[in-house]
Coordinates of N, CA and C in Angstrom, one line a residue:
Chain A
G207 N -8.3 -17.7 18.6 CA -7.7 -17.1 17.5 C -8.4 -15.9 16.9
I208 N -7.8 -15.3 15.9 CA -8.4 -14.1 15.3 C -9.5 -14.5 14.4
Q209 N -10.7 -13.9 14.5 CA -11.8 -14.1 13.6 C -11.8 -13.1 12.4
V210 N -12.1 -13.6 11.3 CA -12.2 -12.4 10.1 C -13.5 -12.8 9.5
E211 N -14.3 -11.8 9.4 CA -15.5 -11.8 8.7 C -15.6 -11.0 7.4
Q212 N -16.2 -11.4 6.3 CA -16.3 -10.6 5.2 C -17.7 -10.6 4.7
S213 N -18.0 -9.2 4.1 CA -19.4 -9.0 3.7 C -19.3 -8.2 2.3
P214 N -20.2 -8.4 1.5 CA -21.1 -9.5 1.5 C -20.6 -10.8 1.1
P215 N -21.3 -11.9 1.4 CA -20.9 -13.1 0.9 C -20.8 -13.4 -0.6
D216 N -21.8 -12.8 -1.3 CA -22.0 -12.8 -2.7 C -22.4 -11.4 -3.2
L217 N -22.0 -11.2 -4.5 CA -22.2 -9.9 -5.0 C -22.4 -10.1 -6.6
I218 N -23.4 -9.7 -7.1 CA -23.6 -9.8 -8.6 C -23.9 -8.4 -9.1
L219 N -23.1 -7.9 -10.0 CA -23.1 -6.5 -10.6 C -23.0 -6.6 -12.1
Q220 N -23.5 -5.4 -12.6 CA -23.4 -5.3 -14.0 C -22.0 -4.5 -14.4
E221 N -21.4 -4.9 -15.4 CA -20.1 -4.3 -15.9 C -20.2 -2.9 -15.9
G222 N -19.1 -2.3 -15.2 CA -19.2 -0.8 -15.1 C -19.5 -0.4 -13.7
A223 N -20.1 -1.2 -12.9 CA -20.6 -0.7 -11.7 C -19.4 -0.7 -10.6
N224 N -19.6 0.0 -9.5 CA -18.7 0.2 -8.4 C -19.1 -0.8 -7.3
S225 N -18.1 -1.2 -6.6 CA -18.4 -2.1 -5.2 C -17.5 -1.8 -4.2
T226 N -18.0 -2.1 -3.0 CA -17.2 -2.2 -1.8 C -17.4 -3.2 -1.0
L227 N -16.2 -3.9 -0.7 CA -16.2 -5.3 0.0 C -15.5 -4.8 1.4
R228 N -16.1 -5.4 2.3 CA -15.6 -5.2 3.8 C -15.1 -6.5 4.5
C229 N -14.1 -6.2 5.3 CA -13.4 -7.1 6.1 C -13.3 -6.7 7.6
N230 N -14.0 -7.5 8.5 CA -13.9 -7.2 10.0 C -13.0 -8.2 10.6
F231 N -12.1 -7.8 11.5 CA -11.3 -8.7 12.3 C -11.4 -8.5 13.7
S232 N -11.1 -9.5 14.6 CA -11.6 -9.5 15.9 C -10.4 -9.0 16.9
D233 N -9.1 -8.9 16.4 CA -8.1 -8.6 17.2 C -7.1 -7.7 16.6
S234 N -6.0 -7.2 17.2 CA -5.0 -6.3 16.6 C -4.1 -7.2 15.7
V235 N -3.9 -6.6 14.5 CA -3.0 -7.3 13.5 C -1.9 -6.2 13.0
N236 N -0.9 -6.7 12.6 CA 0.1 -5.9 11.8 C 0.3 -6.4 10.4
N237 N -0.5 -7.3 9.9 CA -0.5 -7.5 8.5 C -2.0 -7.9 8.0
L238 N -2.3 -7.3 7.0 CA -3.5 -7.4 6.3 C -3.3 -7.5 4.8
Q239 N -3.8 -8.5 4.2 CA -3.6 -8.6 2.8 C -5.0 -9.0 2.2
W240 N -5.2 -8.5 1.0 CA -6.4 -8.7 0.1 C -5.9 -9.5 -1.1
F241 N -6.7 -10.5 -1.5 CA -6.4 -11.5 -2.6 C -7.5 -11.5 -3.4
H242 N -7.2 -11.8 -4.7 CA -8.3 -12.2 -5.7 C -8.1 -13.7 -6.1
Q243 N -8.9 -14.4 -5.9 CA -8.8 -15.7 -6.4 C -9.6 -15.9 -7.8
N244 N -9.1 -16.1 -8.8 CA -9.7 -16.0 -10.0 C -10.4 -17.3 -10.3
P245 N -11.3 -17.3 -11.4 CA -12.1 -18.6 -11.6 C -11.2 -19.7 -12.0
W246 N -9.9 -19.6 -12.3 CA -9.0 -20.8 -12.4 C -8.2 -21.2 -11.1
G247 N -8.6 -20.5 -10.1 CA -8.2 -20.9 -8.7 C -6.9 -20.2 -8.2
Q248 N -6.2 -19.3 -9.0 CA -5.0 -18.7 -8.8 C -5.3 -17.7 -7.8
L249 N -4.4 -17.5 -6.8 CA -4.5 -16.3 -5.8 C -3.5 -15.2 -6.2
I250 N -4.2 -14.1 -6.4 CA -3.5 -12.9 -6.7 C -3.3 -12.0 -5.6
N251 N -2.1 -11.5 -5.3 CA -2.0 -10.5 -4.3 C -2.6 -9.2 -4.9
L252 N -3.5 -8.6 -4.1 CA -3.9 -7.2 -4.4 C -3.2 -6.1 -3.5
F253 N -3.2 -6.3 -2.3 CA -2.8 -5.2 -1.4 C -2.1 -5.8 -0.2
Y254 N -1.1 -5.3 0.3 CA -0.5 -5.5 1.7 C -0.8 -4.2 2.2
I255 N -1.9 -4.1 3.3 CA -2.3 -2.8 3.7 C -2.8 -3.1 5.2
P256 N -1.8 -3.0 6.2 CA -2.0 -3.2 7.6 C -2.8 -1.8 8.2
S257 N -2.5 -0.8 7.6 CA -3.1 0.5 7.8 C -3.1 1.4 6.6
G258 N -4.0 2.4 6.6 CA -3.9 3.6 5.6 C -4.6 3.2 4.4
T259 N -4.4 3.9 3.4 CA -5.0 3.8 2.1 C -4.0 3.5 0.9
K260 N -4.4 2.7 -0.1 CA -3.4 2.4 -1.2 C -4.4 2.2 -2.4
Q261 N -3.8 2.7 -3.6 CA -4.6 2.5 -4.7 C -3.7 1.9 -5.8
N262 N -4.3 1.1 -6.6 CA -3.8 0.5 -7.7 C -4.7 0.3 -8.9
G263 N -4.6 1.4 -9.8 CA -5.6 1.4 -11.1 C -7.1 1.5 -10.5
R264 N -7.9 0.5 -10.9 CA -9.3 0.7 -10.5 C -9.5 0.2 -9.2
L265 N -8.7 -0.3 -8.5 CA -8.7 -0.9 -7.2 C -8.0 0.0 -6.0
S266 N -8.8 0.0 -4.9 CA -8.2 0.8 -3.8 C -8.5 0.1 -2.6
A267 N -7.8 0.3 -1.5 CA -8.1 -0.3 -0.2 C -7.8 0.6 0.9
T268 N -8.7 0.5 2.1 CA -8.5 1.4 3.2 C -8.6 0.4 4.4
T269 N -7.6 0.5 5.3 CA -7.5 -0.2 6.5 C -7.6 0.7 7.7
V270 N -8.6 0.7 8.5 CA -8.6 1.4 9.9 C -8.5 0.5 11.0
A271 N -7.1 0.4 11.2 CA -6.6 -0.7 12.1 C -7.2 -0.5 13.6
T272 N -7.5 0.7 14.0 CA -7.9 1.0 15.4 C -9.4 0.5 15.5
E273 N -10.1 0.5 14.4 CA -11.5 0.1 14.4 C -11.6 -1.4 13.8
R274 N -10.6 -2.1 13.4 CA -10.6 -3.4 13.0 C -11.3 -3.7 11.8
Y275 N -11.2 -2.9 10.8 CA -11.9 -3.3 9.5 C -10.9 -2.8 8.4
S276 N -11.2 -3.4 7.2 CA -10.6 -3.0 5.9 C -11.7 -2.9 4.9
L277 N -11.6 -2.0 3.9 CA -12.5 -2.0 2.8 C -11.8 -2.1 1.5
L278 N -12.3 -2.9 0.5 CA -11.8 -2.9 -0.9 C -12.7 -2.2 -1.8
Y279 N -12.3 -1.3 -2.6 CA -13.2 -0.8 -3.5 C -12.8 -1.2 -4.9
I280 N -13.7 -1.6 -5.7 CA -13.6 -1.8 -7.2 C -14.4 -0.9 -8.0
S281 N -13.8 -0.1 -8.8 CA -14.6 0.8 -9.5 C -14.7 0.4 -11.0
S282 N -15.6 0.8 -11.8 CA -15.7 0.5 -13.2 C -15.5 -1.1 -13.5
S283 N -16.3 -1.8 -12.7 CA -16.0 -3.3 -12.8 C -16.0 -3.8 -14.2
Q284 N -15.2 -4.8 -14.4 CA -14.9 -5.6 -15.6 C -15.2 -7.1 -15.3
T285 N -15.6 -7.8 -16.3 CA -15.7 -9.2 -16.2 C -14.5 -10.0 -15.7
T286 N -13.3 -9.5 -16.0 CA -12.2 -10.1 -15.5 C -12.1 -10.1 -13.9
D287 N -12.9 -9.1 -13.3 CA -12.9 -8.9 -11.8 C -13.6 -10.0 -11.2
S288 N -14.3 -10.9 -11.9 CA -15.0 -12.0 -11.3 C -14.1 -12.9 -10.6
G289 N -14.7 -13.4 -9.5 CA -13.9 -14.5 -8.7 C -14.3 -14.1 -7.2
V290 N -13.3 -14.7 -6.4 CA -13.7 -14.6 -4.9 C -12.6 -13.8 -4.3
Y291 N -12.9 -12.8 -3.5 CA -12.0 -11.8 -2.8 C -11.9 -12.3 -1.4
F292 N -10.5 -12.4 -1.0 CA -10.3 -12.9 0.3 C -9.4 -11.7 1.0
C293 N -9.7 -11.5 2.3 CA -9.0 -10.8 3.3 C -8.4 -11.7 4.1
A294 N -7.2 -11.4 4.5 CA -6.3 -12.3 5.4 C -5.6 -11.6 6.4
V295 N -5.5 -11.9 7.7 CA -4.7 -11.1 8.5 C -3.7 -11.9 9.4
S296 N -2.8 -11.3 10.0 CA -1.9 -11.9 11.0 C -1.2 -11.0 11.9
F297 N -0.6 -11.5 12.8 CA 0.1 -10.6 13.9 C 1.5 -11.1 13.8
G298 N 2.6 -10.4 13.5 CA 4.0 -10.8 13.3 C 4.2 -11.6 12.1
N299 N 5.1 -12.3 12.1 CA 5.5 -13.2 10.9 C 4.8 -14.6 11.1
E300 N 3.5 -14.5 11.2 CA 2.8 -15.7 11.6 C 1.8 -16.0 10.4
K301 N 1.2 -17.0 10.6 CA 0.1 -17.6 9.8 C -1.0 -16.6 9.4
L302 N -1.4 -16.6 8.2 CA -2.6 -15.8 7.7 C -3.8 -16.5 8.3
T303 N -4.8 -15.8 8.7 CA -6.3 -16.3 9.1 C -7.1 -15.5 7.9
F304 N -7.6 -16.3 7.1 CA -8.5 -15.9 6.0 C -9.9 -15.8 6.4
G305 N -10.6 -14.8 5.9 CA -12.1 -14.6 5.9 C -12.6 -15.8 4.9
T306 N -13.9 -15.8 4.8 CA -14.7 -16.8 4.0 C -14.9 -16.2 2.7
G307 N -14.5 -15.0 2.3 CA -14.5 -14.5 1.0 C -15.8 -13.8 0.6
T308 N -15.7 -13.0 -0.4 CA -16.8 -12.4 -1.2 C -16.7 -12.8 -2.6
R309 N -17.7 -13.5 -3.0 CA -17.8 -14.2 -4.4 C -18.5 -13.0 -5.3
L310 N -17.6 -12.4 -6.3 CA -18.1 -11.4 -7.0 C -18.4 -11.9 -8.5
T311 N -19.6 -11.6 -9.0 CA -19.9 -12.0 -10.4 C -20.3 -10.7 -11.1
I312 N -19.3 -10.5 -12.2 CA -19.7 -9.3 -12.9 C -20.3 -9.7 -14.3
I313 N -21.5 -9.2 -14.5 CA -22.3 -9.6 -15.7 C -22.0 -8.6 -16.9
P314 N -21.7 -9.1 -18.1 CA -21.5 -8.1 -19.3 C -22.7 -7.4 -19.5
Chain B
N128 N 3.2 -12.8 -7.4 CA 2.9 -14.1 -7.3 C 4.0 -15.0 -8.0
A129 N 4.6 -14.4 -9.1 CA 5.4 -15.0 -9.8 C 6.7 -15.4 -9.0
G130 N 7.3 -16.6 -9.0 CA 8.5 -17.0 -8.3 C 8.1 -18.1 -7.2
V131 N 7.0 -18.3 -6.9 CA 6.7 -19.3 -5.9 C 6.1 -20.6 -6.9
M132 N 6.9 -21.5 -6.8 CA 6.6 -22.7 -7.7 C 6.1 -23.8 -7.0
Q133 N 5.0 -24.5 -7.5 CA 4.6 -25.7 -6.8 C 4.3 -26.7 -7.9
N134 N 4.6 -27.9 -7.5 CA 4.3 -29.0 -8.5 C 4.1 -30.2 -7.6
P135 N 3.3 -31.2 -8.3 CA 2.7 -31.0 -9.5 C 1.3 -30.0 -9.3
R136 N 0.9 -29.6 -10.4 CA -0.4 -28.7 -10.4 C -1.6 -29.5 -10.1
H137 N -1.7 -30.7 -10.7 CA -2.8 -31.5 -10.5 C -2.2 -32.9 -10.1
L138 N -3.0 -33.5 -9.1 CA -2.5 -34.9 -8.6 C -3.7 -35.7 -8.3
V139 N -3.7 -36.9 -8.9 CA -4.8 -37.8 -8.7 C -4.3 -39.1 -8.0
R140 N -4.7 -39.5 -6.9 CA -4.3 -40.6 -6.0 C -5.5 -41.4 -5.7
R141 N -5.4 -42.8 -5.6 CA -6.4 -43.5 -5.1 C -6.3 -43.7 -3.5
R142 N -7.4 -44.0 -2.9 CA -7.3 -44.1 -1.5 C -6.2 -44.9 -1.0
G143 N -5.5 -44.6 0.0 CA -4.5 -45.5 0.5 C -3.1 -45.2 -0.1
Q144 N -2.9 -44.4 -1.1 CA -1.7 -44.0 -1.6 C -1.0 -42.7 -0.9
E145 N 0.2 -42.4 -1.3 CA 0.8 -41.3 -0.8 C 0.8 -40.2 -1.8
A146 N 0.7 -38.9 -1.2 CA 0.8 -37.9 -2.0 C 1.9 -36.9 -1.7
R147 N 2.8 -36.5 -2.5 CA 3.9 -35.6 -2.2 C 3.8 -34.4 -3.1
L148 N 3.6 -33.1 -2.3 CA 3.5 -31.9 -2.9 C 4.7 -31.0 -2.8
R149 N 5.3 -30.4 -3.8 CA 6.4 -29.7 -3.5 C 6.2 -28.1 -3.8
C150 N 7.0 -27.4 -3.0 CA 6.9 -26.0 -3.2 C 8.4 -25.3 -3.1
S151 N 8.7 -24.5 -4.1 CA 9.9 -23.8 -4.1 C 9.6 -22.3 -4.0
P152 N 10.1 -21.7 -2.8 CA 9.8 -20.4 -2.4 C 10.4 -19.5 -3.3
M153 N 10.0 -18.1 -3.2 CA 10.6 -17.2 -4.1 C 12.1 -17.0 -3.6
K154 N 12.9 -16.6 -4.6 CA 14.4 -16.3 -4.3 C 14.6 -15.4 -3.1
G155 N 15.3 -15.8 -2.1 CA 15.5 -14.9 -1.0 C 14.6 -15.2 0.2
H156 N 13.6 -15.9 0.0 CA 12.6 -16.1 1.0 C 12.9 -17.4 1.8
S157 N 13.0 -17.3 3.1 CA 13.3 -18.4 3.9 C 12.1 -18.9 4.7
H158 N 10.9 -18.4 4.5 CA 9.8 -18.7 5.3 C 8.9 -19.4 4.4
V159 N 8.3 -20.5 4.7 CA 7.4 -21.2 3.7 C 6.1 -21.5 4.7
Y160 N 4.9 -21.4 4.1 CA 3.6 -21.6 4.8 C 2.8 -22.5 3.8
W161 N 2.1 -23.5 4.3 CA 1.3 -24.4 3.6 C -0.2 -24.2 4.1
Y162 N -1.1 -24.1 3.2 CA -2.5 -23.8 3.4 C -3.4 -24.8 2.6
R163 N -4.6 -25.1 3.1 CA -5.4 -26.1 2.5 C -6.6 -25.4 2.1
Q164 N -7.3 -25.6 1.1 CA -8.5 -25.0 0.6 C -9.6 -26.1 0.3
L165 N -10.4 -26.4 1.0 CA -11.5 -27.2 0.8 C -12.5 -26.6 -0.3
P166 N -13.2 -27.4 -1.1 CA -14.1 -26.8 -2.1 C -15.1 -25.8 -1.4
E167 N -15.1 -24.6 -2.1 CA -16.1 -23.7 -1.6 C -15.7 -23.1 -0.2
E168 N -14.6 -23.1 0.3 CA -14.3 -22.6 1.5 C -13.0 -21.7 1.3
G169 N -12.6 -21.0 2.5 CA -11.4 -20.2 2.4 C -10.3 -21.1 2.7
L170 N -9.1 -20.4 2.7 CA -7.8 -21.0 3.0 C -7.7 -21.3 4.4
K171 N -7.1 -22.5 4.9 CA -6.8 -22.7 6.3 C -5.2 -23.1 6.4
F172 N -4.8 -22.4 7.5 CA -3.3 -22.6 7.7 C -3.1 -24.1 8.1
M173 N -2.0 -24.7 7.6 CA -1.6 -25.9 8.1 C -0.1 -26.0 8.9
V174 N 0.8 -25.4 8.2 CA 2.2 -25.5 8.8 C 3.0 -24.3 8.3
Y175 N 4.0 -23.9 9.2 CA 4.9 -22.8 8.8 C 6.2 -23.3 9.1
L176 N 7.1 -23.2 8.1 CA 8.5 -23.8 8.1 C 9.6 -22.6 7.7
Q177 N 10.6 -22.8 8.5 CA 11.9 -22.2 7.9 C 12.9 -23.3 7.7
K178 N 14.0 -22.9 7.0 CA 14.9 -23.9 6.6 C 15.2 -24.9 7.7
E179 N 14.9 -26.2 7.5 CA 15.3 -27.3 8.5 C 14.6 -27.1 9.8
N180 N 13.4 -26.1 9.9 CA 12.8 -26.2 11.1 C 11.3 -26.0 10.9
I181 N 10.5 -26.7 11.7 CA 9.0 -26.4 11.7 C 8.8 -25.5 12.9
I182 N 8.2 -24.3 12.4 CA 7.9 -23.2 13.4 C 6.6 -23.3 14.0
D183 N 5.5 -23.7 13.3 CA 4.3 -23.7 13.7 C 3.5 -24.8 13.0
E184 N 3.1 -26.0 13.6 CA 2.2 -27.0 12.9 C 0.9 -27.1 13.5
S185 N 0.4 -26.0 14.0 CA -0.9 -26.2 14.7 C -2.0 -26.5 13.8
G186 N -1.9 -26.2 12.6 CA -3.0 -26.4 11.7 C -3.0 -27.8 11.0
M187 N -1.9 -28.6 11.2 CA -1.7 -29.9 10.6 C -2.5 -30.9 11.2
P188 N -3.1 -31.8 10.5 CA -3.8 -33.0 11.1 C -2.5 -33.8 11.9
K189 N -3.0 -34.5 12.9 CA -2.0 -35.2 13.8 C -1.4 -36.3 13.0
E190 N -2.2 -37.0 12.1 CA -1.9 -38.2 11.6 C -1.7 -38.1 10.1
R191 N -1.0 -38.8 9.4 CA -0.8 -39.0 8.0 C 0.0 -37.8 7.3
F192 N -0.1 -36.7 8.0 CA 0.5 -35.4 7.3 C 1.8 -35.1 7.9
S193 N 2.8 -34.7 7.0 CA 4.1 -34.3 7.6 C 4.6 -33.2 6.5
A194 N 5.4 -32.4 6.9 CA 6.1 -31.4 6.1 C 7.6 -31.2 6.5
E195 N 8.3 -30.8 5.5 CA 9.7 -30.5 5.7 C 10.1 -29.4 4.8
F196 N 11.2 -28.7 5.2 CA 11.8 -27.8 4.5 C 13.4 -27.9 4.6
P197 N 13.9 -28.9 3.7 CA 15.3 -29.1 3.9 C 16.4 -28.0 3.5
K198 N 17.5 -28.1 4.1 CA 18.5 -27.0 3.8 C 18.7 -26.8 2.3
E199 N 18.6 -27.9 1.5 CA 18.7 -27.7 0.0 C 17.3 -28.4 -0.7
G200 N 16.8 -27.7 -1.6 CA 15.6 -28.2 -2.3 C 14.4 -27.6 -1.8
P201 N 13.3 -28.1 -2.5 CA 12.0 -27.5 -2.0 C 11.5 -28.0 -0.8
S202 N 10.4 -27.3 -0.3 CA 9.5 -27.8 0.8 C 8.6 -28.9 0.3
I203 N 8.5 -29.9 1.1 CA 7.5 -31.0 0.7 C 6.5 -31.1 1.7
L204 N 5.3 -31.3 1.3 CA 4.1 -31.6 2.2 C 3.7 -33.0 1.8
R205 N 3.6 -33.9 2.6 CA 3.6 -35.4 2.5 C 2.3 -35.8 3.1
I206 N 1.4 -36.5 2.4 CA 0.2 -37.0 3.0 C 0.2 -38.7 2.6
Q207 N 0.3 -39.3 3.6 CA 0.4 -40.8 3.6 C -1.1 -41.3 3.7
Q208 N -1.3 -42.5 3.0 CA -2.6 -43.1 3.1 C -3.8 -42.3 2.8
V209 N -3.7 -41.5 1.7 CA -4.8 -40.4 1.4 C -6.2 -41.1 1.5
V210 N -7.1 -40.3 1.9 CA -8.5 -40.5 2.0 C -9.3 -39.6 1.2
R211 N -10.6 -39.7 0.8 CA -11.3 -38.8 -0.1 C -11.4 -37.5 0.5
G212 N -11.4 -37.3 1.8 CA -11.4 -36.1 2.5 C -10.3 -35.1 2.3
D213 N -9.3 -35.8 1.8 CA -8.0 -35.0 1.5 C -8.0 -34.2 0.3
S214 N -8.9 -34.6 -0.5 CA -9.2 -33.8 -1.8 C -9.3 -32.3 -1.6
A215 N -8.5 -31.5 -2.1 CA -8.5 -30.1 -1.8 C -7.4 -29.5 -2.7
A216 N -7.4 -28.1 -2.6 CA -6.3 -27.4 -3.3 C -5.3 -27.1 -2.1
Y217 N -4.0 -27.4 -2.3 CA -3.0 -27.0 -1.3 C -2.2 -26.0 -1.8
F218 N -2.0 -24.9 -1.0 CA -1.3 -23.8 -1.5 C -0.1 -23.6 -0.7
C219 N 1.0 -23.2 -1.2 CA 2.2 -22.8 -0.5 C 2.4 -21.3 -0.6
A220 N 2.9 -20.6 0.4 CA 3.3 -19.3 0.2 C 4.6 -19.0 0.9
S221 N 5.5 -18.2 0.2 CA 6.6 -17.7 0.9 C 6.6 -16.2 1.2
A222 N 7.4 -15.9 2.2 CA 7.3 -14.6 2.8 C 8.6 -13.8 3.1
Q223 N 8.7 -12.6 3.0 CA 9.6 -11.8 3.8 C 8.7 -11.0 4.8
E224 N 7.9 -10.2 4.1 CA 7.1 -9.4 4.7 C 5.5 -9.7 4.4
T225 N 5.4 -9.7 3.1 CA 4.1 -10.1 2.6 C 4.3 -11.6 2.1
Q226 N 3.2 -12.3 2.3 CA 3.1 -13.7 1.8 C 2.6 -13.7 0.4
Y227 N 3.4 -14.4 -0.5 CA 3.1 -14.6 -1.9 C 2.8 -16.1 -2.1
F228 N 1.7 -16.2 -2.9 CA 1.3 -17.7 -2.9 C 1.6 -18.2 -4.4
G229 N 1.7 -19.6 -4.2 CA 2.1 -20.3 -5.5 C 0.6 -20.5 -6.2
P230 N 0.7 -21.3 -7.3 CA -0.5 -21.7 -8.0 C -1.4 -22.8 -7.4
G231 N -0.6 -23.5 -6.5 CA -1.5 -24.5 -5.8 C -1.4 -25.9 -6.5
T232 N -1.5 -27.0 -5.7 CA -1.8 -28.3 -6.2 C -3.1 -28.7 -5.9
R233 N -3.9 -29.0 -6.9 CA -5.2 -29.8 -6.7 C -5.0 -31.3 -6.6
L234 N -5.3 -31.7 -5.4 CA -5.3 -33.1 -5.2 C -6.6 -33.8 -5.3
L235 N -6.8 -34.7 -5.9 CA -8.0 -35.4 -6.1 C -7.8 -36.9 -5.7
V236 N -8.6 -37.4 -4.6 CA -8.5 -38.8 -4.2 C -9.7 -39.6 -4.6
L237 N -9.5 -40.6 -5.4 CA -10.5 -41.5 -6.0 C -10.9 -42.6 -4.9

């Protein structure tokens, strides 16, 4: 099956800093989603981005499908950005394969 | 995320009891997926259902676990004779193109 790797596994930043999270996947996909799991365990959809670039406020994402990676950018971090960020991929209308996540901690 | 409903949000069971987890998909969505998240791990696929059909159950343990999505009513994930290793968060997602996740059910087996 598809392998999904995320880096870094952990990231600790001061409030206001910027960060880049990476997701590598092993095979062609036509669905890639980024999620934020907050400290209460809820999964929040951030982006549906099988290719190209999208922006939503302080967050943006880029997927280069031909090179099998995606990047999530967080600018001007806030403490509410803390949590685990997951990348998940699938091909067709199939099950999502999740990466192991990046745990982000924002220090005030 | 709003719209995918799961209940209960928390469930405590003793070893050997049954657990029933419910998921109501977003309005208009006919595809339901169940995932399990063990502590400190990512989500792992369990089963994919459409109304009255199991499409893919490749991630479902062979014993004690079953799932259904009837014509009327929510999707049900049923775990019989629970063991401590079943303690986890169980998430349901519904989809048209993008999968949207419910709040999850946290199952604790004592």
